[in-house]
Tab-separated table of C-alpha atoms in Angstrom:
chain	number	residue	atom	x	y	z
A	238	UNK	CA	145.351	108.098	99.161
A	239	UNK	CA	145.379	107.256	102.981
A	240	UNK	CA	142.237	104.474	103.032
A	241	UNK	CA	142.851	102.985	106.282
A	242	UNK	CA	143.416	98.949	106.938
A	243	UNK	CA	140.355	98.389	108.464
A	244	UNK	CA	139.046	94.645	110.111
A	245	UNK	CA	137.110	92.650	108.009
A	246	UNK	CA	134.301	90.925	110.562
A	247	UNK	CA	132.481	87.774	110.545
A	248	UNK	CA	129.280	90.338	109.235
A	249	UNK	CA	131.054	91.723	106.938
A	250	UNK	CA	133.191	88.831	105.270
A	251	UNK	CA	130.936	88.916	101.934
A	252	UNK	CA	132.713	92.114	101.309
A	253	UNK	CA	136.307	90.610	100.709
A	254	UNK	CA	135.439	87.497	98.557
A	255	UNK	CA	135.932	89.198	94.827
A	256	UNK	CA	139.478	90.123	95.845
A	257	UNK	CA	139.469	86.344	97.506
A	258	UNK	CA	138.398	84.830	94.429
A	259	UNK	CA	141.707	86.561	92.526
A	260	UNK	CA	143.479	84.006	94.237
A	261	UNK	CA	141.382	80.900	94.581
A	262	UNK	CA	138.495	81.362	91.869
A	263	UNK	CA	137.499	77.808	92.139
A	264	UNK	CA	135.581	78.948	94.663
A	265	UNK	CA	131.787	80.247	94.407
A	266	UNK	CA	131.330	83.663	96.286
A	267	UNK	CA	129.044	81.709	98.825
A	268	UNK	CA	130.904	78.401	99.626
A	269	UNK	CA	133.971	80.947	100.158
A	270	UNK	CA	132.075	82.853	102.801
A	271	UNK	CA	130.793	79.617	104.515
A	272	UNK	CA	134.305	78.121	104.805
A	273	UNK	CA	136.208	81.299	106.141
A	274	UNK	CA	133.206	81.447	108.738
A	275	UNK	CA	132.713	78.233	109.462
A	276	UNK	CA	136.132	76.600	109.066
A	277	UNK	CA	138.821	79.407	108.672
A	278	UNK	CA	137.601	81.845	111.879
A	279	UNK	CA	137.188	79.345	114.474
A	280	UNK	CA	140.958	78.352	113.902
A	281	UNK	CA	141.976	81.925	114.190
A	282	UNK	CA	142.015	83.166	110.535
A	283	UNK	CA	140.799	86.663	110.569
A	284	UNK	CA	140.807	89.368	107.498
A	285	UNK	CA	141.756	92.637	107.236
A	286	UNK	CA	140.816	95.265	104.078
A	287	UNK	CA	141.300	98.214	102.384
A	288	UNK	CA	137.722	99.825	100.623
A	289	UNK	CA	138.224	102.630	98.238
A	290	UNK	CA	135.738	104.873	96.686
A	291	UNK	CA	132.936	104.101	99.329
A	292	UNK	CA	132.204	100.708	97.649
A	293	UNK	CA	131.288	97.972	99.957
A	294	UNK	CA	133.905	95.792	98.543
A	295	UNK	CA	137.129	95.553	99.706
A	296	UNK	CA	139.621	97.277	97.280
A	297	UNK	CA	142.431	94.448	98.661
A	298	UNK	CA	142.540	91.938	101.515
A	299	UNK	CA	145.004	90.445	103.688
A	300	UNK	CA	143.859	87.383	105.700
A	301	UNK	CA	146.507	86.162	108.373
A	302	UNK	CA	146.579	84.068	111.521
A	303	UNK	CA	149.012	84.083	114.518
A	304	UNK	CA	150.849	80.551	114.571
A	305	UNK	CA	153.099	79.394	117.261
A	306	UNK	CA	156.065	76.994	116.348
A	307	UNK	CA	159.450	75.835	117.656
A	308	UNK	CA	160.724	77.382	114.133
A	309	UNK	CA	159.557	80.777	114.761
A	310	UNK	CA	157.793	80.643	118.169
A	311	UNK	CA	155.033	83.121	117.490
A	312	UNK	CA	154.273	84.806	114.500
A	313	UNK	CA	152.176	86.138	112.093
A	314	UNK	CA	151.618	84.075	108.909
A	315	UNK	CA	149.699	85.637	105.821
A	316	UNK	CA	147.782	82.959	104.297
A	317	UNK	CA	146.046	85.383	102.083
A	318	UNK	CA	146.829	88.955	100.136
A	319	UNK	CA	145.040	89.792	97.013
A	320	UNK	CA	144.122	92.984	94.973
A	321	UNK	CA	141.440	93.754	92.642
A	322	UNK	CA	142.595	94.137	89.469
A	323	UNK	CA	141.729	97.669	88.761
A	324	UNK	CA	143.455	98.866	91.793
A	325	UNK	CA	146.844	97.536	91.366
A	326	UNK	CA	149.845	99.592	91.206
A	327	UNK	CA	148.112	101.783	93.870
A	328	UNK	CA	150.377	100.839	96.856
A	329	UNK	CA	147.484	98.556	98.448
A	330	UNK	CA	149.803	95.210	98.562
A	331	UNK	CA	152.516	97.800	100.428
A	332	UNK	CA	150.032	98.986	102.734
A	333	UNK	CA	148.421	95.510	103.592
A	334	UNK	CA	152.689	94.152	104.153
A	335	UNK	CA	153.328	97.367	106.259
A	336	UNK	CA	150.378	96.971	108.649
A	337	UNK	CA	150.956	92.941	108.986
A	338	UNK	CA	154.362	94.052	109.959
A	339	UNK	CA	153.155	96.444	112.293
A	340	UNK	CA	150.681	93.950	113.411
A	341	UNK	CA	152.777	91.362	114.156
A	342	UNK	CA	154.961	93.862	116.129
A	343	UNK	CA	152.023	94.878	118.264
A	344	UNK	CA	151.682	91.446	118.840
A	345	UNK	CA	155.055	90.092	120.010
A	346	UNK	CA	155.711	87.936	117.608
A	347	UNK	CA	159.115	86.924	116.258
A	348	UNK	CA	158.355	86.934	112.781
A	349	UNK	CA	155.826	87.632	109.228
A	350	UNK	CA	155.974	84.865	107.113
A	351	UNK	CA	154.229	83.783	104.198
A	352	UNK	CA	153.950	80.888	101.615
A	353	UNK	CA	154.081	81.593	97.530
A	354	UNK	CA	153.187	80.015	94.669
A	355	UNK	CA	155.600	79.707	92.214
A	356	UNK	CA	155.616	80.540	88.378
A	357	UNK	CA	155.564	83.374	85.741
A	358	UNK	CA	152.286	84.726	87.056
A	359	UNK	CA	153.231	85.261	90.533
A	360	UNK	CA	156.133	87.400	89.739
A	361	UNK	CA	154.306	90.771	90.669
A	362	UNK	CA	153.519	89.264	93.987
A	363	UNK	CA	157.449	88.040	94.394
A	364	UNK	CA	158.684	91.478	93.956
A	365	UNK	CA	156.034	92.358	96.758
A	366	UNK	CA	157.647	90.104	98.974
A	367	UNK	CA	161.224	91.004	98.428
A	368	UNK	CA	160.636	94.690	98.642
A	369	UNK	CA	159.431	94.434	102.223
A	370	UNK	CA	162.593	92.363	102.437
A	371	UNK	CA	161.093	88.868	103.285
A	372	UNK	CA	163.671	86.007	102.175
A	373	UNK	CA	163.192	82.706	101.336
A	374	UNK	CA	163.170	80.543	104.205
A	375	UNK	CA	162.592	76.967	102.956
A	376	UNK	CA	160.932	75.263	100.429
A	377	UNK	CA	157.516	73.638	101.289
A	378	UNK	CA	156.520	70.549	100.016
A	379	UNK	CA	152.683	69.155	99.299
A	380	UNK	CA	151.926	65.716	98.645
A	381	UNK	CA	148.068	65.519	97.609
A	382	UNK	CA	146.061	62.690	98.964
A	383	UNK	CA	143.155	60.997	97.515
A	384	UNK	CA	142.111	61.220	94.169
């Protein structure tokens, strides 16, 4: 299969939120596309997509944004990459890592990085990571405020 990785637009950002909700299914499909629009894309988040079959949904999703730092100066950080579940093992995840890569290239930047969750259930999306030879850089710590 050669679907391209095709921008996912402020129109069209409906079509990305079941392979979204993989990752964060708290979420209701509309409250999702109201904070990516309203509070994710004005602070430079922007998606990208792979649809397969002709179906208006994206298949998988990568959202990213470029982040400048005295770390890593610029680069391109992946704040988002989920597939559907019935087109895993399809070489979407590769494609979505290869064209951030590529991307981020384009770009200038120094560096792709990403954040992970950690546990038995990410371990699919760890072996992601590692294959496109990304390396654990630090550990990040979250305190949670408020109650």
């Amino acid at each position: 299969m050669n679907i391209p990785v095709v921008p996912i637009t402020a129109d069209n950002t409906a079509s990305a939120i079941d392979a979204l909700r993989e990752l964060w299914p708290h979420y209701a499909a509309e409250e999702m596309v109201r904070v990516i629009d309203q509070q994710l894309r004005p602070n430079g988040y922007q998606l990208v997509g792979i649809f397969a079959d002709g179906s208006p949904a994206a298949a998988a999703v990568l959202g990213y944004r470029i982040q400048h730092s005295l770390w890593l100066g610029q680069s391109l950080y992946i704040v988002d990459i989920a597939t559907l579940p019935e087109w895993r093992g399809r070489g979407f995840g590769d494609r979505l890592m290869a064209w951030a890569e590529a991307e981020a290239a384009r770009l200038g930047c120094s560096a792709v990085h990403l954040d992970s969750g950690v546990g038995r259930e990410r371990a699919a999306a760890h072996r992601l990571y590692m294959r496109h030879h990304y390396q654990i850089g630090c550990h990040h710590f979250v305190k949670r405020l408020g109650g």
